[in-house]
Short mmCIF file of C-alpha atoms in Angstrom, two decimals:
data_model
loop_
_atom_site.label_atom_id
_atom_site.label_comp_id
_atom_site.label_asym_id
_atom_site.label_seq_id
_atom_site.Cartn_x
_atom_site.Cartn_y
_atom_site.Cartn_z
CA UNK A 225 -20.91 8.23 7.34
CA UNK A 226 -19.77 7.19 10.70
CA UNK A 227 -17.05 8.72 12.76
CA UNK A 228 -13.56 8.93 12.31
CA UNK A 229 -12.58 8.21 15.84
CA UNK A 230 -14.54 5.32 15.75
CA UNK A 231 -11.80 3.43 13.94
CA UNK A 232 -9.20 2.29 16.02
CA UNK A 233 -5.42 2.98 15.66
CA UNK A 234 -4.25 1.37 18.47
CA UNK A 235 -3.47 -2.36 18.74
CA UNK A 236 -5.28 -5.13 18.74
CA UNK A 237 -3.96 -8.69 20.10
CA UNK A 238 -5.69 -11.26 18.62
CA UNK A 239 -4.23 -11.51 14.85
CA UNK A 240 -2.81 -14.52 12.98
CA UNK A 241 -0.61 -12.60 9.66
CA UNK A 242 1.03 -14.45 6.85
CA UNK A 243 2.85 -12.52 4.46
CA UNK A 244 1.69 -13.15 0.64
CA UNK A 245 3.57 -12.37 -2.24
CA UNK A 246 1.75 -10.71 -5.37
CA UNK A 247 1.43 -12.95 -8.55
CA UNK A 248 -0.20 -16.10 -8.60
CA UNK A 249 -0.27 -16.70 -4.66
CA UNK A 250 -1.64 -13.48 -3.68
CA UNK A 251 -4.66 -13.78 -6.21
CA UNK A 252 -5.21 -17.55 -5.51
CA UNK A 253 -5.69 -16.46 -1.53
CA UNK A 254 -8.31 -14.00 -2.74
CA UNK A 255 -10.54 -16.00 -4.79
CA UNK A 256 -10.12 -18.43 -2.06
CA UNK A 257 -11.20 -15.84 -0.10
CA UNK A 258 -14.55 -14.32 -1.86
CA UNK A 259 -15.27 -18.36 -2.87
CA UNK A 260 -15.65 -18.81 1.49
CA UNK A 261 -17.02 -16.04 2.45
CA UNK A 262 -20.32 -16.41 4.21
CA UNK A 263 -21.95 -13.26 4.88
CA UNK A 264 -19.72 -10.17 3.42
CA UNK A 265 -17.30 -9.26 1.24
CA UNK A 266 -16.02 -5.84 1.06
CA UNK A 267 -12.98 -5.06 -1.78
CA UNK A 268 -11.18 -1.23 -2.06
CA UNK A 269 -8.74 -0.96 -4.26
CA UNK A 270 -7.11 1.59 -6.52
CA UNK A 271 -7.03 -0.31 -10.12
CA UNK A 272 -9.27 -2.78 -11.52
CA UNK A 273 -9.16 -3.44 -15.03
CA UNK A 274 -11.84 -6.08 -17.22
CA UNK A 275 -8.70 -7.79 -18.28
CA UNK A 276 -7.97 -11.79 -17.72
CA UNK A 277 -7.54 -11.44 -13.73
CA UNK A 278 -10.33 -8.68 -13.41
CA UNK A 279 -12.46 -11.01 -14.74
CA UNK A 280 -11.72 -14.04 -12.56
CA UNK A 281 -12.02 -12.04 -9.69
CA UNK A 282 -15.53 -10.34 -11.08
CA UNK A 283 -17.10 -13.94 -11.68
CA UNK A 284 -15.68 -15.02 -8.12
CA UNK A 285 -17.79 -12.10 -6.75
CA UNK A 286 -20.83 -12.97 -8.98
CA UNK A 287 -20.48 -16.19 -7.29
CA UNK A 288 -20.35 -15.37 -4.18
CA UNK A 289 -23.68 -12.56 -4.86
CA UNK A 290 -25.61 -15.91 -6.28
CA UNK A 291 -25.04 -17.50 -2.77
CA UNK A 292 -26.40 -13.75 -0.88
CA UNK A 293 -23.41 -12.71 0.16
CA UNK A 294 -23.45 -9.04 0.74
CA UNK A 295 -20.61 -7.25 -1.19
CA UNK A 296 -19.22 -3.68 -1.60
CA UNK A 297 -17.11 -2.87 -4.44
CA UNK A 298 -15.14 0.40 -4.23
CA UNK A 299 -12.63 1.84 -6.86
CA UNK A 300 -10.92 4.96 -7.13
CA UNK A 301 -12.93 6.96 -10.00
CA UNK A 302 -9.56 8.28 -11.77
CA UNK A 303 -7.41 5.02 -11.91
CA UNK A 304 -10.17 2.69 -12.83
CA UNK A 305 -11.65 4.53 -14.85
CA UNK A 306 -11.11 2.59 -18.03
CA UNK A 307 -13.75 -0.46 -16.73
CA UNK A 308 -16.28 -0.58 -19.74
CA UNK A 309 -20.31 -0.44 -18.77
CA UNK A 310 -21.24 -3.67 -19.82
CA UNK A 311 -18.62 -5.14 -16.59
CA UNK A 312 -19.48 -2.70 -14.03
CA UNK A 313 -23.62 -3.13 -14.88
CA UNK A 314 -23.48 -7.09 -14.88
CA UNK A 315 -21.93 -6.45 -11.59
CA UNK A 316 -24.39 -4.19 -10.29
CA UNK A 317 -26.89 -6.37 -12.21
CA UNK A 318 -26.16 -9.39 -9.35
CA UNK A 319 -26.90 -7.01 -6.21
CA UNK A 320 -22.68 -5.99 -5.81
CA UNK A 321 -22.93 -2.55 -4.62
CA UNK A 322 -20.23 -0.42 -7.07
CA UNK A 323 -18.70 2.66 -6.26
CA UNK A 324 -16.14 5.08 -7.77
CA UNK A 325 -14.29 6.81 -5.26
CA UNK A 326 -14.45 10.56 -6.02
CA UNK A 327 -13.25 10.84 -9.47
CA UNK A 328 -10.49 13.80 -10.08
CA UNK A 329 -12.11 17.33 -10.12
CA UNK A 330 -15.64 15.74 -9.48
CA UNK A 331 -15.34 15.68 -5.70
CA UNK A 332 -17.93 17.49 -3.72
CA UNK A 333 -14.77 19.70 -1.87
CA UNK A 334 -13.07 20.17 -5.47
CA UNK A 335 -9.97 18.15 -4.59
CA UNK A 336 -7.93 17.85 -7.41
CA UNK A 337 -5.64 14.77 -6.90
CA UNK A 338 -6.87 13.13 -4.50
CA UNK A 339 -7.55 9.51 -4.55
CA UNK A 340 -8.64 6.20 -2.82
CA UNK A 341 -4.87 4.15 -3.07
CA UNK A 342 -6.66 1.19 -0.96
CA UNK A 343 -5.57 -2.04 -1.67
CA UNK A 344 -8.04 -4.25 0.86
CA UNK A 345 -10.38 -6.84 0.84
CA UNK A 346 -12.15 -7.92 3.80
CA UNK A 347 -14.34 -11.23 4.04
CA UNK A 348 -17.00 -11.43 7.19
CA UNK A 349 -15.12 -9.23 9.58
CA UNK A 350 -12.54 -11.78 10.20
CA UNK A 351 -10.15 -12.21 7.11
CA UNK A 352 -8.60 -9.83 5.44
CA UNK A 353 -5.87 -9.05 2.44
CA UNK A 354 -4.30 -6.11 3.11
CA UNK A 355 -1.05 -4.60 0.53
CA UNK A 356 -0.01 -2.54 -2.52
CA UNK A 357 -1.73 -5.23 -5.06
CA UNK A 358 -4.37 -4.22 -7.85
CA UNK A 359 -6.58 -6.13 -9.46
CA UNK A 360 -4.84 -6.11 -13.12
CA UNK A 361 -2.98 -8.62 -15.11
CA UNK A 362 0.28 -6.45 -14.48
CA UNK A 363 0.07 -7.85 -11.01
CA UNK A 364 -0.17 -11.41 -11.53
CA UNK A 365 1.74 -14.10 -13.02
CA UNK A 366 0.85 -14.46 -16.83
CA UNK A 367 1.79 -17.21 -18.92
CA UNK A 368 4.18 -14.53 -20.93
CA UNK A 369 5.50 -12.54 -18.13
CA UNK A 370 6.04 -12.62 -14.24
CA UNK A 371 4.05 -10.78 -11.59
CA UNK A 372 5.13 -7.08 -10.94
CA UNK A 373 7.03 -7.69 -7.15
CA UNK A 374 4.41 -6.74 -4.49
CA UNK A 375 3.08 -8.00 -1.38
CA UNK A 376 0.34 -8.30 1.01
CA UNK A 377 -0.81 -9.32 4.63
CA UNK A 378 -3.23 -12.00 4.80
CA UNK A 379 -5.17 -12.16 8.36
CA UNK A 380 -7.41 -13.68 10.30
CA UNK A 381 -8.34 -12.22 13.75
CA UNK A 382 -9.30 -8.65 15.36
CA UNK A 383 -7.72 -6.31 12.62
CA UNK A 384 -10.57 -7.46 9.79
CA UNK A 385 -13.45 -6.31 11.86
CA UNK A 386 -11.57 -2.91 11.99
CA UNK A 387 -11.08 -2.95 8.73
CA UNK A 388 -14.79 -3.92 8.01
CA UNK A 389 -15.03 -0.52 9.82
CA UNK A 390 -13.05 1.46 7.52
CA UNK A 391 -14.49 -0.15 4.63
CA UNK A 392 -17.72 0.61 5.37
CA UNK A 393 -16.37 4.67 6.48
CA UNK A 394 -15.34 5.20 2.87
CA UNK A 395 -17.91 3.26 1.15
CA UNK A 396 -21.36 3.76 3.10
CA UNK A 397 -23.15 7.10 2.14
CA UNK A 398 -26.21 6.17 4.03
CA UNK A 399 -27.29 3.50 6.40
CA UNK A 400 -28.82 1.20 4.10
CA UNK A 401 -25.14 1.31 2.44
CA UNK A 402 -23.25 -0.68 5.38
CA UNK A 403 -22.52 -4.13 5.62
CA UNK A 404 -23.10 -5.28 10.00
CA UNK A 405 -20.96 -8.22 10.85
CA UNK A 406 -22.78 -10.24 13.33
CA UNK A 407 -19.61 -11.29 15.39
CA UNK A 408 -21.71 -13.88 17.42
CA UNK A 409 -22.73 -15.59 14.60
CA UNK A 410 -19.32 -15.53 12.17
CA UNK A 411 -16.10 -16.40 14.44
CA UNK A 412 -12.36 -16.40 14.09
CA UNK A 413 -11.01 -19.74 14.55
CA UNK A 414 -8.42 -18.49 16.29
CA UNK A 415 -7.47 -20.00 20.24
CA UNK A 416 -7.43 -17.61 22.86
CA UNK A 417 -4.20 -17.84 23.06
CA UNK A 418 -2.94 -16.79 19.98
CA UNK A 419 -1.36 -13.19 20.54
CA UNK A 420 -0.05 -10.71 17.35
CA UNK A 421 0.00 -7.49 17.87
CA UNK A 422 -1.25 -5.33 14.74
CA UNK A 423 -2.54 -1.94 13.94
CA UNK A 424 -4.12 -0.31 11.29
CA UNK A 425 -2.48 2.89 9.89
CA UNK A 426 -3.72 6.14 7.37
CA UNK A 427 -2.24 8.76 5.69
CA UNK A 428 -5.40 11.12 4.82
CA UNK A 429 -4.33 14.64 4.42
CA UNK A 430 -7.43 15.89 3.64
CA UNK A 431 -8.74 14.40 7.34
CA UNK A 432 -5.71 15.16 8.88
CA UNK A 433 -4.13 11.79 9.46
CA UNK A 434 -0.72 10.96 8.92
CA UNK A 435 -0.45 7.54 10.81
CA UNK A 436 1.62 5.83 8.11
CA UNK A 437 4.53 8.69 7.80
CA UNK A 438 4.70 8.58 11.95
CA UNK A 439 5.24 4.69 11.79
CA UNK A 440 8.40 5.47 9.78
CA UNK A 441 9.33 8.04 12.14
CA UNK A 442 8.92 5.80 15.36
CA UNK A 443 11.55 3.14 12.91
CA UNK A 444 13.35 5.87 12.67
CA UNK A 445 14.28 6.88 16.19
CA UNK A 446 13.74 3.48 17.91
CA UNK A 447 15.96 1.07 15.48
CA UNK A 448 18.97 -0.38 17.42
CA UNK A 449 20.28 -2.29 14.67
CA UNK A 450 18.96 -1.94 10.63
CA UNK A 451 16.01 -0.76 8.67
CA UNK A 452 15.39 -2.48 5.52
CA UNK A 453 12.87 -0.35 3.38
CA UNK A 454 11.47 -1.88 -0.54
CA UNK A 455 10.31 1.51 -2.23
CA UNK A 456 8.63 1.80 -5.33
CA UNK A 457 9.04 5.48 -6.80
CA UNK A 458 10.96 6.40 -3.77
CA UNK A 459 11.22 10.31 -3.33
CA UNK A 460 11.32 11.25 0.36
CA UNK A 461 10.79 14.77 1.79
CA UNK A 462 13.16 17.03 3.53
CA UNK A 463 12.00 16.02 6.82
CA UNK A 464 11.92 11.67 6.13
CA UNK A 465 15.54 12.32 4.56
CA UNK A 466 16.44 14.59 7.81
CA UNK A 467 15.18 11.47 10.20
CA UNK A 468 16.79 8.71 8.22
CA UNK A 469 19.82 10.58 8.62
CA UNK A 470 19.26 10.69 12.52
CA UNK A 471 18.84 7.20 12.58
CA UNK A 472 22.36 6.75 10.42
CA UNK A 473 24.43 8.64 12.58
CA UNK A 474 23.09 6.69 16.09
CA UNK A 475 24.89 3.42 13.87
CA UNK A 476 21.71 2.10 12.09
CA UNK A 477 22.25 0.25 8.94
CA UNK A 478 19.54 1.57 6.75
CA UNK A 479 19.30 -0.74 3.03
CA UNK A 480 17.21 0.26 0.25
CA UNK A 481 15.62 -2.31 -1.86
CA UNK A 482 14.52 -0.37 -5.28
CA UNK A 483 13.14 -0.36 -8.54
CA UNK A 484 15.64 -1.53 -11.38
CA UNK A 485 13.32 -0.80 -14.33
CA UNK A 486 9.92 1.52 -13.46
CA UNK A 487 6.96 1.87 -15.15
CA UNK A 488 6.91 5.43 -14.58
CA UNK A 489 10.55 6.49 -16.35
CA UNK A 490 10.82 9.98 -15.17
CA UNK A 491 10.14 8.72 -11.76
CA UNK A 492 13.22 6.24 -11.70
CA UNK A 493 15.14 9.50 -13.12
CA UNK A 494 14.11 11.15 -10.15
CA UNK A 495 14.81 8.72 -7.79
CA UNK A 496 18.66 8.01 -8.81
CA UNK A 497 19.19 11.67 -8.44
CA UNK A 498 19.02 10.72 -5.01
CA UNK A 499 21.58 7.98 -4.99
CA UNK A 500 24.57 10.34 -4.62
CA UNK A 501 22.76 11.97 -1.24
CA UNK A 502 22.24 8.32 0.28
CA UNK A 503 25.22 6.83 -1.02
CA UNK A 504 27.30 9.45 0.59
CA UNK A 505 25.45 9.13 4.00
CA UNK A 506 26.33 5.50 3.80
CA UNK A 507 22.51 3.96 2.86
CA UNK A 508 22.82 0.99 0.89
CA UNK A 509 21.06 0.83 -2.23
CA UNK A 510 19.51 -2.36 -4.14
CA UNK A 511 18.25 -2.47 -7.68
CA UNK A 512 15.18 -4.93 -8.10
CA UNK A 513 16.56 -6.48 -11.68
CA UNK A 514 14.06 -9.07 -12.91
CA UNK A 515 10.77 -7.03 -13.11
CA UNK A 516 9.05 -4.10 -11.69
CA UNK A 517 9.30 -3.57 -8.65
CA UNK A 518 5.93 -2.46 -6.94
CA UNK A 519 6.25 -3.62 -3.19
CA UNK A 520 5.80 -1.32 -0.37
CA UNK A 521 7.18 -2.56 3.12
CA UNK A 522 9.80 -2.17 5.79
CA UNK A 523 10.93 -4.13 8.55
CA UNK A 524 12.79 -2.76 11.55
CA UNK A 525 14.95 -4.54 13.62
CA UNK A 526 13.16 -7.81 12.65
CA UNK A 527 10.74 -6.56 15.20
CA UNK A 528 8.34 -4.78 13.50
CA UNK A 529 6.88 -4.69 10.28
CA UNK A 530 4.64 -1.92 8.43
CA UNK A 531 3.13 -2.97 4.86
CA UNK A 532 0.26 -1.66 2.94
CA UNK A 533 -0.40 0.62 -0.37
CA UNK A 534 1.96 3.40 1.23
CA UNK A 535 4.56 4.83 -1.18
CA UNK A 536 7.97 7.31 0.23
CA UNK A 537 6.91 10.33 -1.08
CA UNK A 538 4.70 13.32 -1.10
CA UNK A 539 1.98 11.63 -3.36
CA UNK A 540 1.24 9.15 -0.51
CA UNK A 541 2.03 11.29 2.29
CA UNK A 542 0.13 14.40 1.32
CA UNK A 543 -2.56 13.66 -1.33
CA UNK A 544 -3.61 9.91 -1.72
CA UNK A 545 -5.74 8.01 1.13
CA UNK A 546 -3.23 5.58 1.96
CA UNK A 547 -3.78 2.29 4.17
CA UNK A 548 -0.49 0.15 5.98
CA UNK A 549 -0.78 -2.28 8.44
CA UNK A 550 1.84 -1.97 11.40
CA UNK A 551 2.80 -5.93 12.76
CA UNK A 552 4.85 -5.94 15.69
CA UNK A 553 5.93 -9.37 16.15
CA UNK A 554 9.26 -11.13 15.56
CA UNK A 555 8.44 -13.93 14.17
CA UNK A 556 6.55 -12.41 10.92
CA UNK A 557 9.29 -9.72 10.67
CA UNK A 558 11.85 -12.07 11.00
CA UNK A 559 10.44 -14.06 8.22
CA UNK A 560 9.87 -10.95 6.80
CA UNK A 561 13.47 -9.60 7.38
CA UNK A 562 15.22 -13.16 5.74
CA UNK A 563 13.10 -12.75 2.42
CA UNK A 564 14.39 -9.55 2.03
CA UNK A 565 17.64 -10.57 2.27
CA UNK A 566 16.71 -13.13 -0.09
CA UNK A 567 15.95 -10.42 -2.60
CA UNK A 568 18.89 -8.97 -1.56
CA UNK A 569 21.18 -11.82 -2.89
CA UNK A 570 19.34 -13.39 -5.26
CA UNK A 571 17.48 -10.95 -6.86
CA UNK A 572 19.44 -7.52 -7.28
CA UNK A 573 22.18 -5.32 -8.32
CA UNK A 574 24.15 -3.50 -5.60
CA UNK A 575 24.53 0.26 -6.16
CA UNK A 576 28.15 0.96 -5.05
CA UNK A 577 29.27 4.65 -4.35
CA UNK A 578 32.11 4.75 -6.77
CA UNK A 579 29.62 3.53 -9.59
CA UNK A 580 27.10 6.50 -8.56
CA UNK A 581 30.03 9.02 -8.60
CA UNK A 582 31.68 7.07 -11.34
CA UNK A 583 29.14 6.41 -14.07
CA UNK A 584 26.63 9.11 -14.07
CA UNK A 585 27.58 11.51 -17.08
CA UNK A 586 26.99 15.44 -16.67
CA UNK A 587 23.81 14.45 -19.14
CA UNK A 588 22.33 11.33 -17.15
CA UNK A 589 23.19 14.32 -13.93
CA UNK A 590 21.45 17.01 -15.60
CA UNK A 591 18.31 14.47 -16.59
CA UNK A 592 17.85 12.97 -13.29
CA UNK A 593 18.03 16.61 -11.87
CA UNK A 594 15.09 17.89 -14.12
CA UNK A 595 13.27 14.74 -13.51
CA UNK A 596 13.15 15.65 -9.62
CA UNK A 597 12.67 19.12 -10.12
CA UNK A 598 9.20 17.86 -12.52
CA UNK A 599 8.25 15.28 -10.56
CA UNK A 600 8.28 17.75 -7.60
CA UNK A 601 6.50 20.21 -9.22
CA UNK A 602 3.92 17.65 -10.22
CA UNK A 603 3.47 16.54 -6.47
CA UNK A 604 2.63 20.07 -5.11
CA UNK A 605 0.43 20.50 -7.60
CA UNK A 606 -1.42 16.83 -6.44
CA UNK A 607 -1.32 17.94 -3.21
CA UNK A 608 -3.07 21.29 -3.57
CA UNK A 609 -6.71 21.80 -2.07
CA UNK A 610 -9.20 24.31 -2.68
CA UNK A 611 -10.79 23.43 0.84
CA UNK A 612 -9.57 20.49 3.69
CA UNK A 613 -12.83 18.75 5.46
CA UNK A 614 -12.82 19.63 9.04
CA UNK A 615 -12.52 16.74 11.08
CA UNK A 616 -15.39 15.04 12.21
#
């Protein structure tokens, strides 16, 4: 395994990003993707189930292994762990290289809870799709029902050969492991000229990196203006709640763009026991009302944008190997910035103060107070470690 420090977190220059939106568009841009990819393809991603999309994807990949392209496959061992044998050994069958990332309890360091949240996919060193999207029918749009709300970065440029890096950090165990990009031979069609300033950014706990919480931070203390954040299962610690606050009392607007309905119920409990805390330090809140709402993004003073499989809370910041990409540039987060608002308007129910001091009974009180108290108690114990690798 190579280096850590060998995988840059500064910026790189050279970056064309287009934002993606999950559902049909984001999965027609990856089999577009694998179908013109030349030499590599490299996919990490949390879930990926044999299901009507899983299966598109899988016989893109066969595809693209009948033409030689080299591919790595890497899932985390505890989320997909449902794939049946017969999928993952016609895959292996072609020449794909499979992995399971560390299944719970099995890891070598007895981590319990920790997991590969990856969602990336990087073809020859110079595209990449980079977001909170799995590979499952829950994520794309089905004839019966719409697309969970998520997005993703696609990009061409420096930042995929830096991700090809990372890829091949978590997936090579030996030499013979690793995909090379020859970038002589495969080139960005980019011009000289074109200039986007991007970054890749990790939360590992376990290899102590916490790149992803510090980008919210920097927001934080540097926003002039207004901080739009879309959360799925947002619980912030002490300390995120103690900067957002900082930021709110130097006259930042801070909006919250959240899940209406969850797939994880106690979760949503949790999180509207937090309502009356933001609602009273003047954060406004927005309930996602047409689906699930599974995005994980924020955009800062339509300057800068930070989007990737990162969720606010201690699952993501303390236990789960997490992956954002930071995009300082106006134009994308001012595109980014007006679909939000979008959302905003078209798309979801304001939470006004009066309704959070208003409607919620001493019950619904009481059962969004012992859903936070679980939910923390089930995050400490997801973040525990019998041992932490030392740095290499």
């Amino acid at each position: 395994m190579s280096s850590n420090r060998k995988i840059k977190t500064s910026f790189s220059f050279q970056n064309q990003p287009r934002l993606v939106r999950g559902g049909k568009d984001y999965f027609f841009e990856l089999e577009k993707m694998i179908d013109e990819a030349k030499e590599s393809i490299q996919l990490q991603v949390y879930i990926y189930e044999d299901d009507q999309t899983g299966k598109t994807i899988a016989a893109a990949l066969l595809r693209a292994a009948k033409r030689g392209v080299r591919i790595q496959v890497l899932l985390d061992g505890y989320a997909s762990r449902s794939l049946n044998n017969g999928f993952k050994e016609e895959l292996r069958s072609a020449g794909i290289m499979l992995r399971f990332f560390e299944p719970i309890l099995k890891s070598r360091n007895y981590y319990f809870g920790r997991r590969m949240h990856h969602k990336i996919v990087v073809c020859d060193g110079v595209k990449a799709l980079v977001g909170g999207i799995n590979i499952s029918d829950r994520y794309n749009d089905m004839p019966d029902e719409p697309a969970w709300l998520d997005w993703a970065v696609w990009v061409e440029g420096d930042i995929p050969f830096e991700l090809h890096k990372v890829c091949n950090y978590f997936y090579a165990k030996n030499e013979k492991d690793r995909i090379l990009v020859d970038r002589k031979k495969i080139k960005s069609n980019l011009p000289p000229t074109q200039h986007c300033p991007m970054r890749i950014r990790r939360n590992d706990w376990v290899m102590n990196l916490n790149q992803i919480s510090a980008t919210y931070m920097e927001m934080f203390r540097e926003a002039r203006e207004e901080i739009i954040i879309m959360s799925s299962y947002f619980l912030p610690s002490a300390f995120f709640k103690h900067n957002i606050i900082q930021a709110l009392k130097r006259g930042v607007k801070v909006k919250l763009i959240l899940a209406g309905m969850s797939d994880v119920g106690i979760a949503k409990h949790a999180e509207r026991y937090l309502y009356k805390w933001a609602v009273q330090h003047g954060i406004e809140i927005y309930e996602y009302k047409h689906n699930i709402l599974h995005g994980k993004m924020a955009v800062c003073d339509q300057r800068v944008t930070t989007v990737g499989s990162f969720n606010i809370n201690d699952i993501s910041a303390l236990a789960s190997i997490e992956l954002n990409l930071d995009i300082e540039e106006s134009e994308f987060s001012m595109h980014v910035h007006k679909t939000f608002l979008e959302i905003i308007e078209n798309d979801c129910v304001k939470i006004h103060p009066m309704q959070v001091m208003r409607d919620y009974n001493f019950l619904e009180q009481t059962m969004q107070w012992l859903s936070h108290e679980t939910i923390r108690v089930v995050f400490k114990l997801f973040t525990f470690y019998f041992s932490k690798e030392k740095k290499s």
